[in-house]
């Protein structure tokens, strides 16, 4: 079923007297929830020749009808497409129309077409967007730092794995037992420092038991050690070694995940 010019005209009438929305008006739209799931091109075509005021009325009507009739529209709701036309015409430079949409509709995708689950006002929306931009910049800066820090790690990993493959499974088992015995009285940090500082062998050379430690203990490792360990483990490790690398990644560069750790930046 398709959106019609008759539907548009009724939406205009509703939008012009939005404070008088009542059951008689809504009755027409009750069986027409498909209106709220039309393709964007359909909306753009049918509202293209509307006056500015009528276009805004259509938007307001769609917002309120979706709320009252609990229409399903999500990210393709009609109000989103109509608001896009409003923006293209430059009719909402102060975002008062968008604010109407936020305040009068619970659909997180209305009016801008991007999901937003915060307080439904334009002020709160822009505060959210500002925070997201800042967060993205922090993440981008952090990623760039890590990339620079681990430049050439794939080559180093390949060389280390090649050294490990020179050892037979039997010899590797002997080495594991020797390390367990030699460092049985060492602290977790001391063991991990040895692992992180090895420039010849990959982490798999060392006893797996060394990294089977609780999350809270990982969180409280020295930050520089976390960086060194993550750089060593972040390329093509598997199993518990990969899991350990993922835990390190959460706190690499001082990202806060524990109340006991301060953000370093």
GROMACS .gro file of C-alpha atoms in nm:
model
  265
    1UNK     CA    1   0.000   0.000   0.000
    2UNK     CA    2   0.124   0.345  -0.089
    3UNK     CA    3   0.125   0.694   0.053
    4UNK     CA    4  -0.120   0.920  -0.135
    5UNK     CA    5  -0.174   1.291  -0.190
    6UNK     CA    6  -0.493   1.254   0.018
    7UNK     CA    7  -0.281   1.130   0.309
    8UNK     CA    8  -0.053   1.432   0.270
    9UNK     CA    9  -0.346   1.673   0.276
   10UNK     CA   10  -0.484   1.517   0.592
   11UNK     CA   11  -0.141   1.537   0.754
   12UNK     CA   12  -0.124   1.907   0.668
   13UNK     CA   13  -0.460   1.970   0.835
   14UNK     CA   14  -0.353   1.779   1.147
   15UNK     CA   15  -0.020   1.959   1.162
   16UNK     CA   16  -0.189   2.299   1.152
   17UNK     CA   17  -0.403   2.219   1.455
   18UNK     CA   18  -0.172   1.979   1.637
   19UNK     CA   19  -0.301   2.085   1.981
   20UNK     CA   20  -0.648   1.961   1.881
   21UNK     CA   21  -0.545   1.606   1.793
   22UNK     CA   22  -0.841   1.380   1.879
   23UNK     CA   23  -0.979   1.033   1.808
   24UNK     CA   24  -1.177   1.133   1.499
   25UNK     CA   25  -0.864   1.265   1.335
   26UNK     CA   26  -0.657   0.963   1.439
   27UNK     CA   27  -0.920   0.716   1.320
   28UNK     CA   28  -0.827   0.779   0.957
   29UNK     CA   29  -0.463   0.686   1.023
   30UNK     CA   30  -0.518   0.386   1.252
   31UNK     CA   31  -0.520   0.132   0.966
   32UNK     CA   32  -0.253   0.323   0.774
   33UNK     CA   33   0.060   0.251   0.977
   34UNK     CA   34   0.231   0.151   0.650
   35UNK     CA   35   0.257   0.526   0.585
   36UNK     CA   36   0.538   0.538   0.840
   37UNK     CA   37   0.748   0.284   0.653
   38UNK     CA   38   0.753   0.435   0.304
   39UNK     CA   39   1.075   0.477   0.109
   40UNK     CA   40   1.244   0.814   0.149
   41UNK     CA   41   1.208   0.887  -0.223
   42UNK     CA   42   0.829   0.849  -0.193
   43UNK     CA   43   0.816   1.112   0.079
   44UNK     CA   44   1.049   1.347  -0.102
   45UNK     CA   45   0.845   1.324  -0.420
   46UNK     CA   46   0.507   1.387  -0.253
   47UNK     CA   47   0.620   1.682  -0.040
   48UNK     CA   48   0.845   1.844  -0.301
   49UNK     CA   49   0.590   2.105  -0.406
   50UNK     CA   50   0.446   2.184  -0.064
   51UNK     CA   51   0.483   2.531   0.080
   52UNK     CA   52   0.726   2.569   0.370
   53UNK     CA   53   0.443   2.593   0.622
   54UNK     CA   54   0.262   2.287   0.487
   55UNK     CA   55   0.585   2.088   0.486
   56UNK     CA   56   0.641   2.169   0.853
   57UNK     CA   57   0.280   2.076   0.928
   58UNK     CA   58   0.333   1.732   0.771
   59UNK     CA   59   0.637   1.679   0.990
   60UNK     CA   60   0.456   1.777   1.310
   61UNK     CA   61   0.159   1.557   1.224
   62UNK     CA   62   0.380   1.253   1.159
   63UNK     CA   63   0.565   1.305   1.486
   64UNK     CA   64   0.247   1.320   1.694
   65UNK     CA   65   0.062   1.043   1.511
   66UNK     CA   66   0.358   0.807   1.553
   67UNK     CA   67   0.350   0.879   1.925
   68UNK     CA   68  -0.028   0.848   1.968
   69UNK     CA   69  -0.077   0.538   1.752
   70UNK     CA   70   0.255   0.380   1.851
   71UNK     CA   71   0.347   0.338   1.486
   72UNK     CA   72   0.653   0.132   1.405
   73UNK     CA   73   0.898   0.323   1.191
   74UNK     CA   74   1.239   0.318   1.350
   75UNK     CA   75   1.512   0.452   1.122
   76UNK     CA   76   1.276   0.481   0.821
   77UNK     CA   77   0.995   0.672   0.994
   78UNK     CA   78   0.822   0.928   0.774
   79UNK     CA   79   0.913   1.221   0.999
   80UNK     CA   80   1.283   1.156   0.932
   81UNK     CA   81   1.247   1.191   0.554
   82UNK     CA   82   1.028   1.499   0.583
   83UNK     CA   83   1.267   1.662   0.827
   84UNK     CA   84   1.547   1.598   0.577
   85UNK     CA   85   1.355   1.808   0.324
   86UNK     CA   86   1.301   2.077   0.588
   87UNK     CA   87   1.675   2.090   0.649
   88UNK     CA   88   1.757   2.101   0.280
   89UNK     CA   89   1.532   2.405   0.246
   90UNK     CA   90   1.711   2.572   0.537
   91UNK     CA   91   1.392   2.606   0.740
   92UNK     CA   92   1.529   2.499   1.078
   93UNK     CA   93   1.852   2.686   1.137
   94UNK     CA   94   1.767   2.731   1.506
   95UNK     CA   95   1.652   2.367   1.539
   96UNK     CA   96   1.314   2.458   1.685
   97UNK     CA   97   1.137   2.214   1.452
   98UNK     CA   98   1.383   1.939   1.543
   99UNK     CA   99   1.320   2.015   1.910
  100UNK     CA  100   0.948   1.962   1.849
  101UNK     CA  101   1.028   1.621   1.704
  102UNK     CA  102   1.249   1.526   1.996
  103UNK     CA  103   1.000   1.637   2.259
  104UNK     CA  104   0.694   1.479   2.097
  105UNK     CA  105   0.821   1.143   1.972
  106UNK     CA  106   0.997   0.859   2.152
  107UNK     CA  107   1.142   0.709   1.834
  108UNK     CA  108   1.520   0.746   1.892
  109UNK     CA  109   1.576   0.798   1.516
  110UNK     CA  110   1.349   1.104   1.489
  111UNK     CA  111   1.420   1.363   1.362
  112UNK     CA  112   1.780   1.333   1.238
  113UNK     CA  113   1.786   0.969   1.128
  114UNK     CA  114   2.060   0.871   1.374
  115UNK     CA  115   1.981   0.681   1.693
  116UNK     CA  116   1.975   0.894   2.007
  117UNK     CA  117   1.851   0.759   2.340
  118UNK     CA  118   1.918   1.057   2.566
  119UNK     CA  119   1.686   1.325   2.703
  120UNK     CA  120   1.449   1.438   2.429
  121UNK     CA  121   1.543   1.802   2.385
  122UNK     CA  122   1.763   1.971   2.126
  123UNK     CA  123   1.996   2.100   2.399
  124UNK     CA  124   2.055   1.749   2.530
  125UNK     CA  125   2.096   1.615   2.178
  126UNK     CA  126   2.373   1.858   2.092
  127UNK     CA  127   2.544   1.797   2.428
  128UNK     CA  128   2.542   1.428   2.338
  129UNK     CA  129   2.686   1.497   1.991
  130UNK     CA  130   2.963   1.715   2.134
  131UNK     CA  131   3.055   1.440   2.381
  132UNK     CA  132   3.061   1.179   2.101
  133UNK     CA  133   3.293   1.392   1.888
  134UNK     CA  134   3.532   1.435   2.182
  135UNK     CA  135   3.518   1.063   2.255
  136UNK     CA  136   3.589   0.977   1.889
  137UNK     CA  137   3.889   1.211   1.885
  138UNK     CA  138   4.030   1.051   2.199
  139UNK     CA  139   3.989   0.704   2.047
  140UNK     CA  140   4.146   0.814   1.718
  141UNK     CA  141   4.444   0.973   1.895
  142UNK     CA  142   4.489   0.662   2.107
  143UNK     CA  143   4.475   0.433   1.803
  144UNK     CA  144   4.736   0.642   1.623
  145UNK     CA  145   4.968   0.626   1.926
  146UNK     CA  146   4.938   0.248   1.946
  147UNK     CA  147   4.998   0.207   1.572
  148UNK     CA  148   5.316   0.415   1.591
  149UNK     CA  149   5.428   0.227   1.898
  150UNK     CA  150   5.392  -0.117   1.743
  151UNK     CA  151   5.526  -0.038   1.397
  152UNK     CA  152   5.684  -0.350   1.251
  153UNK     CA  153   5.522  -0.583   1.504
  154UNK     CA  154   5.403  -0.827   1.232
  155UNK     CA  155   5.758  -0.878   1.116
  156UNK     CA  156   5.880  -0.922   1.473
  157UNK     CA  157   5.601  -1.170   1.539
  158UNK     CA  158   5.697  -1.375   1.233
  159UNK     CA  159   6.062  -1.383   1.341
  160UNK     CA  160   5.969  -1.485   1.698
  161UNK     CA  161   5.739  -1.764   1.578
  162UNK     CA  162   6.015  -1.891   1.351
  163UNK     CA  163   6.246  -1.918   1.654
  164UNK     CA  164   5.979  -2.104   1.850
  165UNK     CA  165   5.928  -2.356   1.569
  166UNK     CA  166   6.291  -2.453   1.589
  167UNK     CA  167   6.207  -2.617   1.922
  168UNK     CA  168   6.049  -2.962   1.932
  169UNK     CA  169   5.726  -3.011   2.133
  170UNK     CA  170   5.928  -3.211   2.386
  171UNK     CA  171   6.183  -2.935   2.430
  172UNK     CA  172   5.911  -2.675   2.463
  173UNK     CA  173   5.754  -2.883   2.740
  174UNK     CA  174   6.089  -2.904   2.918
  175UNK     CA  175   6.139  -2.528   2.890
  176UNK     CA  176   5.793  -2.463   3.032
  177UNK     CA  177   5.863  -2.678   3.335
  178UNK     CA  178   6.206  -2.520   3.383
  179UNK     CA  179   6.052  -2.170   3.377
  180UNK     CA  180   5.777  -2.269   3.619
  181UNK     CA  181   6.036  -2.403   3.862
  182UNK     CA  182   6.286  -2.123   3.819
  183UNK     CA  183   6.032  -1.843   3.873
  184UNK     CA  184   5.793  -2.014   4.114
  185UNK     CA  185   5.870  -1.757   4.384
  186UNK     CA  186   5.862  -1.456   4.152
  187UNK     CA  187   5.577  -1.205   4.153
  188UNK     CA  188   5.326  -1.177   3.871
  189UNK     CA  189   5.483  -0.849   3.761
  190UNK     CA  190   5.832  -1.001   3.754
  191UNK     CA  191   5.714  -1.290   3.536
  192UNK     CA  192   5.529  -1.062   3.297
  193UNK     CA  193   5.828  -0.830   3.269
  194UNK     CA  194   6.037  -1.127   3.154
  195UNK     CA  195   5.775  -1.223   2.898
  196UNK     CA  196   5.731  -0.867   2.770
  197UNK     CA  197   6.104  -0.795   2.740
  198UNK     CA  198   6.191  -1.105   2.536
  199UNK     CA  199   6.298  -0.990   2.189
  200UNK     CA  200   6.364  -1.340   2.057
  201UNK     CA  201   6.066  -1.561   2.142
  202UNK     CA  202   5.688  -1.500   2.120
  203UNK     CA  203   5.467  -1.513   2.432
  204UNK     CA  204   5.373  -1.876   2.359
  205UNK     CA  205   5.730  -1.969   2.461
  206UNK     CA  206   5.634  -1.899   2.822
  207UNK     CA  207   5.406  -2.091   3.060
  208UNK     CA  208   5.039  -2.021   3.000
  209UNK     CA  209   4.994  -2.018   3.378
  210UNK     CA  210   5.171  -1.682   3.394
  211UNK     CA  211   4.874  -1.503   3.237
  212UNK     CA  212   4.592  -1.689   3.412
  213UNK     CA  213   4.537  -1.405   3.655
  214UNK     CA  214   4.219  -1.224   3.772
  215UNK     CA  215   4.095  -0.912   3.590
  216UNK     CA  216   4.144  -0.690   3.893
  217UNK     CA  217   4.509  -0.795   3.906
  218UNK     CA  218   4.549  -0.715   3.535
  219UNK     CA  219   4.394  -0.371   3.591
  220UNK     CA  220   4.650  -0.290   3.858
  221UNK     CA  221   4.958  -0.378   3.655
  222UNK     CA  222   5.195  -0.086   3.582
  223UNK     CA  223   5.078   0.102   3.274
  224UNK     CA  224   5.413   0.074   3.094
  225UNK     CA  225   5.409  -0.302   3.145
  226UNK     CA  226   5.056  -0.317   3.004
  227UNK     CA  227   5.173  -0.132   2.692
  228UNK     CA  228   5.471  -0.365   2.643
  229UNK     CA  229   5.257  -0.675   2.693
  230UNK     CA  230   4.985  -0.554   2.458
  231UNK     CA  231   5.239  -0.472   2.188
  232UNK     CA  232   5.380  -0.823   2.216
  233UNK     CA  233   5.045  -1.007   2.230
  234UNK     CA  234   4.825  -0.809   1.992
  235UNK     CA  235   4.923  -0.981   1.667
  236UNK     CA  236   4.768  -1.320   1.582
  237UNK     CA  237   4.774  -1.474   1.927
  238UNK     CA  238   4.509  -1.735   2.003
  239UNK     CA  239   4.317  -1.883   2.295
  240UNK     CA  240   4.413  -1.757   2.640
  241UNK     CA  241   4.688  -1.540   2.495
  242UNK     CA  242   4.433  -1.357   2.279
  243UNK     CA  243   4.195  -1.322   2.574
  244UNK     CA  244   4.476  -1.173   2.782
  245UNK     CA  245   4.562  -0.929   2.499
  246UNK     CA  246   4.197  -0.818   2.484
  247UNK     CA  247   4.196  -0.748   2.858
  248UNK     CA  248   4.515  -0.545   2.820
  249UNK     CA  249   4.368  -0.349   2.530
  250UNK     CA  250   4.087  -0.220   2.751
  251UNK     CA  251   4.335  -0.037   2.972
  252UNK     CA  252   4.617   0.031   2.728
  253UNK     CA  253   4.708   0.401   2.723
  254UNK     CA  254   4.537   0.460   3.055
  255UNK     CA  255   4.173   0.405   2.956
  256UNK     CA  256   3.983   0.381   3.281
  257UNK     CA  257   3.809   0.050   3.358
  258UNK     CA  258   3.883   0.027   3.728
  259UNK     CA  259   3.808   0.278   4.005
  260UNK     CA  260   4.161   0.214   4.128
  261UNK     CA  261   4.325   0.337   3.805
  262UNK     CA  262   4.350   0.702   3.703
  263UNK     CA  263   4.317   0.811   3.341
  264UNK     CA  264   4.662   0.893   3.211
  265UNK     CA  265   4.663   1.159   2.940
   0.00000   0.00000   0.00000
